Amino acid sequence: NAAKPLDKALAAVSLWSDPAVWLLAPTNLSFGFCAAYMNGFVNARFAAAELGQESVAFLGAITALTAAFLAKAYGPLSSKVGKGSIISLGAGCAIAIPVLTYGGCSGWGWS
């Protein structure tokens, strides 16, 4: 039973020779950094100032719920428009977060 976690880790490492892993990895990494930036920096610094500290947890939950619902919606949609379109849409949304918050969010009129 102790060998099971090691077997799983070695199975994951064995996938590294597949080029698809290396082509998809930047998308996963950028999403992770973007989510951390939005939830850890934007929500804590700007949303807390504009909406109050109690809004930070709510916005984090909304982020996760939105991702879950859209993942279910984008699955069937990708079979109609192609996976590349959905990935491009996601990349556009990911880049929009730092672009829109570059100068800060103060004075957006939320409070």
Short mmCIF file of C-alpha atoms in Angstrom, two decimals:
data_model
loop_
_atom_site.label_atom_id
_atom_site.label_comp_id
_atom_site.label_asym_id
_atom_site.label_seq_id
_atom_site.Cartn_x
_atom_site.Cartn_y
_atom_site.Cartn_z
CA ASN A 1 0.00 0.00 0.00
CA ALA A 2 2.97 2.33 0.63
CA ALA A 3 4.06 1.94 -2.99
CA LYS A 4 0.73 3.29 -4.31
CA PRO A 5 1.52 7.02 -3.93
CA LEU A 6 4.93 6.47 -5.51
CA ASP A 7 3.35 4.54 -8.38
CA LYS A 8 0.91 7.41 -8.96
CA ALA A 9 3.73 9.94 -8.91
CA LEU A 10 5.76 7.90 -11.39
CA ALA A 11 2.71 7.52 -13.63
CA ALA A 12 2.32 11.30 -13.64
CA VAL A 13 5.99 11.79 -14.48
CA SER A 14 5.70 9.29 -17.32
CA LEU A 15 3.23 11.68 -19.01
CA TRP A 16 5.95 14.32 -19.39
CA SER A 17 7.05 12.78 -22.69
CA ASP A 18 3.64 13.63 -24.20
CA PRO A 19 3.85 16.99 -26.05
CA ALA A 20 0.21 17.76 -25.20
CA VAL A 21 1.19 18.07 -21.54
CA TRP A 22 3.75 20.76 -22.37
CA LEU A 23 1.34 22.56 -24.68
CA LEU A 24 -1.43 22.66 -22.07
CA ALA A 25 0.77 23.43 -19.06
CA PRO A 26 1.10 27.19 -19.74
CA THR A 27 -2.69 27.52 -19.80
CA ASN A 28 -3.01 25.80 -16.44
CA LEU A 29 -0.16 27.79 -14.93
CA SER A 30 -1.48 31.13 -16.17
CA PHE A 31 -4.95 30.32 -14.85
CA GLY A 32 -3.48 29.45 -11.46
CA PHE A 33 -1.46 32.67 -11.29
CA CYS A 34 -4.43 34.71 -12.48
CA ALA A 35 -6.77 33.20 -9.89
CA ALA A 36 -4.19 33.79 -7.15
CA TYR A 37 -3.72 37.39 -8.28
CA MET A 38 -7.44 38.04 -8.40
CA ASN A 39 -8.35 36.33 -5.13
CA GLY A 40 -5.21 37.17 -3.19
CA PHE A 41 -4.43 40.68 -4.37
CA VAL A 42 -7.33 42.32 -6.20
CA ASN A 43 -10.05 41.11 -3.84
CA ALA A 44 -8.00 41.77 -0.71
CA ARG A 45 -6.71 45.17 -1.71
CA PHE A 46 -9.33 46.76 -3.95
CA ALA A 47 -12.58 44.91 -3.28
CA ALA A 48 -12.09 45.17 0.48
CA ALA A 49 -11.59 48.93 0.18
CA GLU A 50 -14.54 49.42 -2.18
CA LEU A 51 -17.03 46.88 -0.86
CA GLY A 52 -15.81 46.11 2.66
CA GLN A 53 -13.71 43.34 4.15
CA GLU A 54 -16.72 41.01 4.43
CA SER A 55 -17.03 40.97 0.62
CA VAL A 56 -13.66 39.29 0.04
CA ALA A 57 -14.81 35.78 0.99
CA PHE A 58 -18.03 36.24 -0.98
CA LEU A 59 -16.12 37.26 -4.12
CA GLY A 60 -13.79 34.28 -3.74
CA ALA A 61 -16.81 31.98 -3.54
CA ILE A 62 -18.40 33.65 -6.57
CA THR A 63 -15.18 33.06 -8.51
CA ALA A 64 -15.22 29.32 -7.73
CA LEU A 65 -18.95 28.97 -8.45
CA THR A 66 -18.63 30.81 -11.74
CA ALA A 67 -15.76 28.55 -12.79
CA ALA A 68 -17.77 25.44 -11.90
CA PHE A 69 -20.89 26.53 -13.78
CA LEU A 70 -19.00 27.75 -16.83
CA ALA A 71 -16.97 24.54 -17.01
CA LYS A 72 -20.24 22.65 -17.35
CA ALA A 73 -21.50 25.09 -20.00
CA TYR A 74 -18.29 25.21 -22.00
CA GLY A 75 -18.06 21.41 -22.28
CA PRO A 76 -20.97 21.06 -24.70
CA LEU A 77 -20.16 24.39 -26.34
CA SER A 78 -16.63 23.24 -27.18
CA SER A 79 -18.02 20.36 -29.25
CA LYS A 80 -19.82 22.93 -31.40
CA VAL A 81 -17.26 25.74 -31.70
CA GLY A 82 -14.05 23.83 -30.99
CA LYS A 83 -11.80 23.62 -27.98
CA GLY A 84 -9.46 26.27 -29.33
CA SER A 85 -12.21 28.89 -29.22
CA ILE A 86 -13.02 28.08 -25.60
CA ILE A 87 -9.36 28.13 -24.59
CA SER A 88 -8.92 31.46 -26.38
CA LEU A 89 -11.95 32.88 -24.58
CA GLY A 90 -10.52 31.75 -21.26
CA ALA A 91 -7.14 33.24 -22.08
CA GLY A 92 -8.80 36.53 -23.00
CA CYS A 93 -10.66 36.58 -19.69
CA ALA A 94 -7.47 35.72 -17.80
CA ILE A 95 -5.53 38.58 -19.40
CA ALA A 96 -8.44 40.98 -18.83
CA ILE A 97 -8.09 40.74 -15.04
CA PRO A 98 -4.61 42.29 -14.74
CA VAL A 99 -5.27 44.69 -17.62
CA LEU A 100 -8.45 46.01 -16.02
CA THR A 101 -6.89 46.25 -12.56
CA TYR A 102 -3.51 47.67 -13.60
CA GLY A 103 -4.33 51.19 -12.47
CA GLY A 104 -6.32 49.98 -9.51
CA CYS A 105 -10.04 49.81 -8.96
CA SER A 106 -10.44 52.86 -6.76
CA GLY A 107 -13.32 55.06 -7.77
CA TRP A 108 -15.15 52.45 -9.80
CA GLY A 109 -18.24 53.49 -7.87
CA TRP A 110 -18.85 50.26 -6.00
CA SER A 111 -19.09 51.85 -2.58
#
